[in-house]
XYZ file of C-alpha atoms in Angstrom:
350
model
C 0.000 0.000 0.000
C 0.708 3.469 -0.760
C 0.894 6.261 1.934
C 2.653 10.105 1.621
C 4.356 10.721 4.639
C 6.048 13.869 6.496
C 10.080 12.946 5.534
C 12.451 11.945 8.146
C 16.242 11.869 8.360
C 16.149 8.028 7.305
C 15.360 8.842 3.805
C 17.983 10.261 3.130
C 20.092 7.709 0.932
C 16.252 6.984 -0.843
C 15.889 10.332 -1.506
C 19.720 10.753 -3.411
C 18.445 7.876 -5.189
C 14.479 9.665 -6.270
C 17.024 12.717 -7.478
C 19.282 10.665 -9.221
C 15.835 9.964 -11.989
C 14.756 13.461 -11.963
C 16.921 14.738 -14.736
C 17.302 18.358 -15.545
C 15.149 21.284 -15.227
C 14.183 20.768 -11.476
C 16.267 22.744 -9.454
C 15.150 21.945 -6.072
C 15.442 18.136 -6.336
C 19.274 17.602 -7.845
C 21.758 14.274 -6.745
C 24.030 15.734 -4.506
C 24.296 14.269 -1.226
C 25.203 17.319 0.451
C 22.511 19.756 -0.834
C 19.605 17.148 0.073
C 21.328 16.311 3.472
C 20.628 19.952 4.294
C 17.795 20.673 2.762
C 16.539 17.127 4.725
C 17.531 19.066 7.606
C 15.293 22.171 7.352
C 12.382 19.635 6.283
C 13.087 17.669 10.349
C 13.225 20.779 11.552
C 9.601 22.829 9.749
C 7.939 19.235 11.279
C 9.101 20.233 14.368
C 8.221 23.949 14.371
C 11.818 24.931 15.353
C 12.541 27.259 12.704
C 10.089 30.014 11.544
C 7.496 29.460 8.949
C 8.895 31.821 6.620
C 12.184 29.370 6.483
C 9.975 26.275 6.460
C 10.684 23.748 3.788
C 7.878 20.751 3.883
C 9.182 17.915 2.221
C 6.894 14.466 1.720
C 7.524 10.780 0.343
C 5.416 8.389 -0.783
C 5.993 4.981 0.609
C 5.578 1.843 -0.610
C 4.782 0.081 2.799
C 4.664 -3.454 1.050
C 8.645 -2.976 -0.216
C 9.638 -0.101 2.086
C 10.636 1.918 -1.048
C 10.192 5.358 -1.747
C 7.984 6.165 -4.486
C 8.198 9.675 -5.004
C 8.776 13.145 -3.044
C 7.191 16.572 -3.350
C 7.401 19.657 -0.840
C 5.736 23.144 0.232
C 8.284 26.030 0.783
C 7.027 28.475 3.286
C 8.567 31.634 1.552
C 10.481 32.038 -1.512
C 12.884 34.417 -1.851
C 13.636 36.072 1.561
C 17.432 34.853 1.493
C 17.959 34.788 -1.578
C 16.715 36.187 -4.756
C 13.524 35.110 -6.361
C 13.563 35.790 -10.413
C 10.869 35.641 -12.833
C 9.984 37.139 -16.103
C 6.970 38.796 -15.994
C 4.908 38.969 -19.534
C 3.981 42.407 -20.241
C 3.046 45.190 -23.451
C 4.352 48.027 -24.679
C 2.346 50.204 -27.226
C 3.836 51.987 -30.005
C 1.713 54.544 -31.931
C 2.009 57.489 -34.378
C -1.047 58.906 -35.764
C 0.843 60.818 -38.287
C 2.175 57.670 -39.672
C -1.120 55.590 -38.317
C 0.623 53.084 -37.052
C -0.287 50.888 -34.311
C 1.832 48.306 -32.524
C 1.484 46.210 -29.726
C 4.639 44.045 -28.290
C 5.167 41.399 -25.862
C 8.117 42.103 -23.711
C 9.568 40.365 -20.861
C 10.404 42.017 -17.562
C 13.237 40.589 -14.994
C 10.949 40.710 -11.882
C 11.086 39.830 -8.346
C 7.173 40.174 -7.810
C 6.898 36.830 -6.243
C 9.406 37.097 -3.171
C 7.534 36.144 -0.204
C 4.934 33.053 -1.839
C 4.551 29.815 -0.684
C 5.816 27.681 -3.518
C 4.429 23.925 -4.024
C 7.791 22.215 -5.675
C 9.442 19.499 -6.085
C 6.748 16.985 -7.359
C 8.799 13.582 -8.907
C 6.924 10.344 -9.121
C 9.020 7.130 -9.768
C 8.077 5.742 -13.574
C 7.597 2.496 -12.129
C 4.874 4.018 -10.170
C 3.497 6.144 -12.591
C -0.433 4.622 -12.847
C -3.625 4.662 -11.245
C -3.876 7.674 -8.552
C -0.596 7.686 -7.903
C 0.075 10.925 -9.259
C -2.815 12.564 -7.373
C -2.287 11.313 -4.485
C 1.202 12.811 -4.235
C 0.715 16.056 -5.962
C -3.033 16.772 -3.965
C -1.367 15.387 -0.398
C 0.045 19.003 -0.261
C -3.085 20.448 -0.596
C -4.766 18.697 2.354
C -1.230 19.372 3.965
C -2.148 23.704 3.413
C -6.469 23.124 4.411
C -4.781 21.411 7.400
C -2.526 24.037 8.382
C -3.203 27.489 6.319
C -1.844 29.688 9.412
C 1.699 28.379 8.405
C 1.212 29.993 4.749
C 1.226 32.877 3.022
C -1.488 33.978 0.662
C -0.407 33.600 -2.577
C 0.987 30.051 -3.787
C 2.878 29.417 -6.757
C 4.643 26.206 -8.556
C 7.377 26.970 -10.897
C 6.599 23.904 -14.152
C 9.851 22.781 -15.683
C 9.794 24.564 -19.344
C 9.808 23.173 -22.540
C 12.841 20.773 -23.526
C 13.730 19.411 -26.815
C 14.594 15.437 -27.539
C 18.122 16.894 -26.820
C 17.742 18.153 -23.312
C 18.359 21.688 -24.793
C 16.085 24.743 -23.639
C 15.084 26.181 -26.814
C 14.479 29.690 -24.734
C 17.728 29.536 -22.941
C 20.108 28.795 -26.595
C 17.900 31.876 -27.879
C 18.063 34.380 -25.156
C 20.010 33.047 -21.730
C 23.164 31.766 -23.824
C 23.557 35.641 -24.973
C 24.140 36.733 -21.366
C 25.818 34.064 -19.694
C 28.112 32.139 -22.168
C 27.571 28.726 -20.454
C 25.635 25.344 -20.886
C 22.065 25.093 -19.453
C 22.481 22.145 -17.706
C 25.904 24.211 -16.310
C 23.115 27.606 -14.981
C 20.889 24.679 -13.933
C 23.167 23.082 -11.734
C 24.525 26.711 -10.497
C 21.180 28.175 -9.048
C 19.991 24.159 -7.601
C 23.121 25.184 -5.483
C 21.707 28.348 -4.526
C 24.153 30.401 -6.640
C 22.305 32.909 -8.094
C 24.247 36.297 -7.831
C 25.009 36.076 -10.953
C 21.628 36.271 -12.496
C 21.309 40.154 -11.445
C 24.733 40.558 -12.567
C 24.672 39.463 -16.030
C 20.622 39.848 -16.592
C 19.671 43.354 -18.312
C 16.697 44.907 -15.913
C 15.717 47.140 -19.594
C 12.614 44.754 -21.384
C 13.206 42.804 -23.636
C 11.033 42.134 -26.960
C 9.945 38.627 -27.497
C 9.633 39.417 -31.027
C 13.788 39.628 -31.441
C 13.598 36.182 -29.934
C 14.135 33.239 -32.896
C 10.880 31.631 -33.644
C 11.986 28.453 -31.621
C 12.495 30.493 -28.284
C 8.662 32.179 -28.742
C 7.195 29.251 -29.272
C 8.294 27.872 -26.002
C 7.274 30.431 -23.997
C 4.806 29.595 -21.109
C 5.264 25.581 -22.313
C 5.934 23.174 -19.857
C 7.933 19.806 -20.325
C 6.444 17.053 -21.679
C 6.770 15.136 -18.593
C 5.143 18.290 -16.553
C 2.084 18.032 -18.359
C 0.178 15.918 -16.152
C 1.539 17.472 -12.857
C -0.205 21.188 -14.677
C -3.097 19.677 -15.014
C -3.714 18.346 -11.253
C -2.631 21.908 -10.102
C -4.821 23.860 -12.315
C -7.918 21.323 -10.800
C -6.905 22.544 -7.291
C -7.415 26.003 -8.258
C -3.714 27.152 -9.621
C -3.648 29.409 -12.697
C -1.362 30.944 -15.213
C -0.798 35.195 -15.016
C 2.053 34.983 -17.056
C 4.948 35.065 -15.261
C 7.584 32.325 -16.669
C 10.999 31.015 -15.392
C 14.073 33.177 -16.432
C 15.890 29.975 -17.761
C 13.628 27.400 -19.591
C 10.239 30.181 -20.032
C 8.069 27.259 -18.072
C 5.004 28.542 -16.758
C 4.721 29.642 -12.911
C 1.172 29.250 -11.802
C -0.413 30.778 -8.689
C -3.235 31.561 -6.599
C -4.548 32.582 -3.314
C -4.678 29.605 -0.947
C -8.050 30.936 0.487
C -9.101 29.695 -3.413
C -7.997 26.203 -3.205
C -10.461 23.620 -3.815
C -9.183 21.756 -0.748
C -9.854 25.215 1.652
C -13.433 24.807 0.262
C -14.354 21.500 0.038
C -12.217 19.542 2.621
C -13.708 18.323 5.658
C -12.831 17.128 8.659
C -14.332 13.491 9.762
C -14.179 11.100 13.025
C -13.310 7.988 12.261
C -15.510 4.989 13.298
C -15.359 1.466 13.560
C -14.892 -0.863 10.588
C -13.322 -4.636 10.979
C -10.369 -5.117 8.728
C -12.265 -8.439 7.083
C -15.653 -6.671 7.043
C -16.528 -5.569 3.451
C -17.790 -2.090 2.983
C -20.561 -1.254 1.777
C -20.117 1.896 -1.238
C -22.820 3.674 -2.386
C -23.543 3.344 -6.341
C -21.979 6.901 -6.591
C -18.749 5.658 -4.385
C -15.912 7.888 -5.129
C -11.964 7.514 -3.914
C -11.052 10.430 -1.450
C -7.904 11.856 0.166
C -7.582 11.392 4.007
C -4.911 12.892 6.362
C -4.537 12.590 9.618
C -4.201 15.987 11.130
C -0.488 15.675 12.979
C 1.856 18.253 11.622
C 5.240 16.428 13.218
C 3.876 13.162 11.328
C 1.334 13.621 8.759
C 0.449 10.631 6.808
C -2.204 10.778 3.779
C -3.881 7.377 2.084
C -6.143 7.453 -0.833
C -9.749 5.534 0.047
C -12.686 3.682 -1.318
C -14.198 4.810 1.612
C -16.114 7.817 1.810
C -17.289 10.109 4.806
C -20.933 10.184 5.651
C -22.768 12.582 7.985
C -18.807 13.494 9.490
C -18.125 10.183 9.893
C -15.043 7.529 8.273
C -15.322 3.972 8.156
C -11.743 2.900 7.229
C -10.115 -0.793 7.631
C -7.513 -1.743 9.925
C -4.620 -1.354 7.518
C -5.933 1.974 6.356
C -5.680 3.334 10.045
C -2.255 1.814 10.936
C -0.849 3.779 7.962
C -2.300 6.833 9.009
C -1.655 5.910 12.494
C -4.731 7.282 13.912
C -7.267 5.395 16.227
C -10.826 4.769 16.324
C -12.536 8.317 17.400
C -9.362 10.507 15.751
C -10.494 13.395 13.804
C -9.025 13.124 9.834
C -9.399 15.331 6.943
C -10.735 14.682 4.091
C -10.704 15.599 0.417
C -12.834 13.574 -2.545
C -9.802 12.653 -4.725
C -11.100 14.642 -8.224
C -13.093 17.869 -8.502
C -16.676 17.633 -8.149
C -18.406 18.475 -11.397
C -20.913 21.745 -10.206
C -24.023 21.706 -12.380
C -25.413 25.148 -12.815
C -29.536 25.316 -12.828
């Protein structure tokens, strides 16, 4: 069985290993055994509230608890941006007009911004292949939500998720060989690894603050703008069902899309609810309704939250779940859990 689970310093050699498949483009999940052992660190220490929330790094695995093996890993940041810098290009227009000449013109531009400093920033997500099927996926991208309706005191007010941009069969950044490889005369993979490390002085340094015209970018760089990586295409779409949205700011590197919006939005703020959990034998068959849906439950323990993905479904504030279902969740007959119906409810409008 499958259960996402608050990380702990045991992971560590697991976690090398989940990095080791990521490949590039995801700066906040690279294979080097120092930068995770840290960055484990600060995770230990958010679940134990003994560094500020601003500084707070939530990181969460997804066990296999019939192997022991780790499945996946995804993570909330509290703030982005406070220690170091927090870059963006931010889509904008500029209007040129003569009436003398009637002309008219209106041109995208791109503006080095730091607008986003301060957000919460959902990151991370990687999912094993072998373990890419069913509700996998969900389950470890949406655990964060339930994680934020849980605990939305610890957050800011406006989330974002920076999507790994567009790559070609190469592992080139169209965007970055047509604009970034102008100002900083080195490989992508080379700036990649260089900011994963935190190293990003040199952004500001070498970046012009002037906009720039998308227009004088080659064809192959516009395209791309805004376009996330094949492989990020599925993780877009489960954030845009929770209530996450494109305003057009993109990643200075690759152009991927950052999406945002105000936690108080979420579909989990809105539609999760807590339940008590009642009694249900571990050999007793449950009975679904015709309508039976799977749902997200969480326990409600910051220093150990655990999240499951059910059959079972809560009626009238109440949670039948089995045996094996509580001992991963490690709650009790009685506990309170949250809960979360797995996809957005279709609203009919009368």
């Amino acid at each position: 069985m499958l259960v996402v689970r608050a990380i702990n310093a045991s992971d560590l050699d697991a976690l090398y290993g989940l990095a080791s498949q990521v490949g590039t483009g995801m700066t906040t999940l690279k294979p080097d055994m120092t930068m995770l052992g840290d960055r484990l660190g600060v995770a230990c220490a958010s679940f134990a509230e003994t560094i500020p929330p601003e500084k707070r790094d939530y990181m969460f695995v997804m066990e296999d608890t019939d192997s022991g093996r780790l499945a996946g890993v995804c993570a909330i940041k509290g703030a982005v941006g406070l220690d170091e810098p927090f870059y963006n290009y931010r889509i904008g227009t500029l209007v040129h007009s003569s009436r003398e000449l009637d002309v008219f013109t209106r041109m995208e531009t791109l503006y080095l911004s730091n607008d986003l400093t301060g957000s919460t920033e959902l990151c991370s997500l990687f999912l094993h292949p072998d373990y890419r099927s069913g509700n996998n996926g969900k389950l470890l991208s949406k655990s964060r939500f339930l994680f934020i309706a849980q605990f939305p005191h610890l957050f800011t007010e406006k989330l974002i998720a920076e999507m790994r941009g567009y790559q070609a069969q190469d592992g080139s950044s169209p965007f970055y060989e047509g604009l970034g490889r102008h100002f900083f005369k080195m490989d992508f993979h080379h700036v990649d690894d260089l900011t994963s490390l935190g190293k990003k002085s040199f952004i500001a340094e070498l970046m012009p603050r002037q906009p720039m015209y998308v227009a004088y970018l080659p064809d192959e760089a516009q395209e791309v703008i805004g376009k996330v990586h094949l492989s990020t295409a599925p993780a877009r779409r489960l954030l845009e069902q929770e209530g996450l949205h494109f305003e057009g700011y993109v990643d200075i590197f690759d152009a991927g899309p950052v999406l945002q919006a105000r936690v108080s939005e979420l579909r989990a703020m809105r539609d999760s609810l807590p339940a008590v959990l009642e009694a249900q034998g571990s050999g007793q068959a449950c009975a679904l309704p015709a309508d039976a849906e799977p749902y997200l439950v969480s326990n409600t323990d910051l220093k150990d939250f655990r999240m499951i993905v059910t059959d079972a479904m809560p009626q009238g504030g109440k949670l039948a779940l089995h045996d094996d279902e509580l001992h991963l969740l490690r709650c009790r007959h009685g506990d309170t859990v949250r809960t979360l119906s797995l996809n957005p409810r279709k609203h009919t409008h009368v």
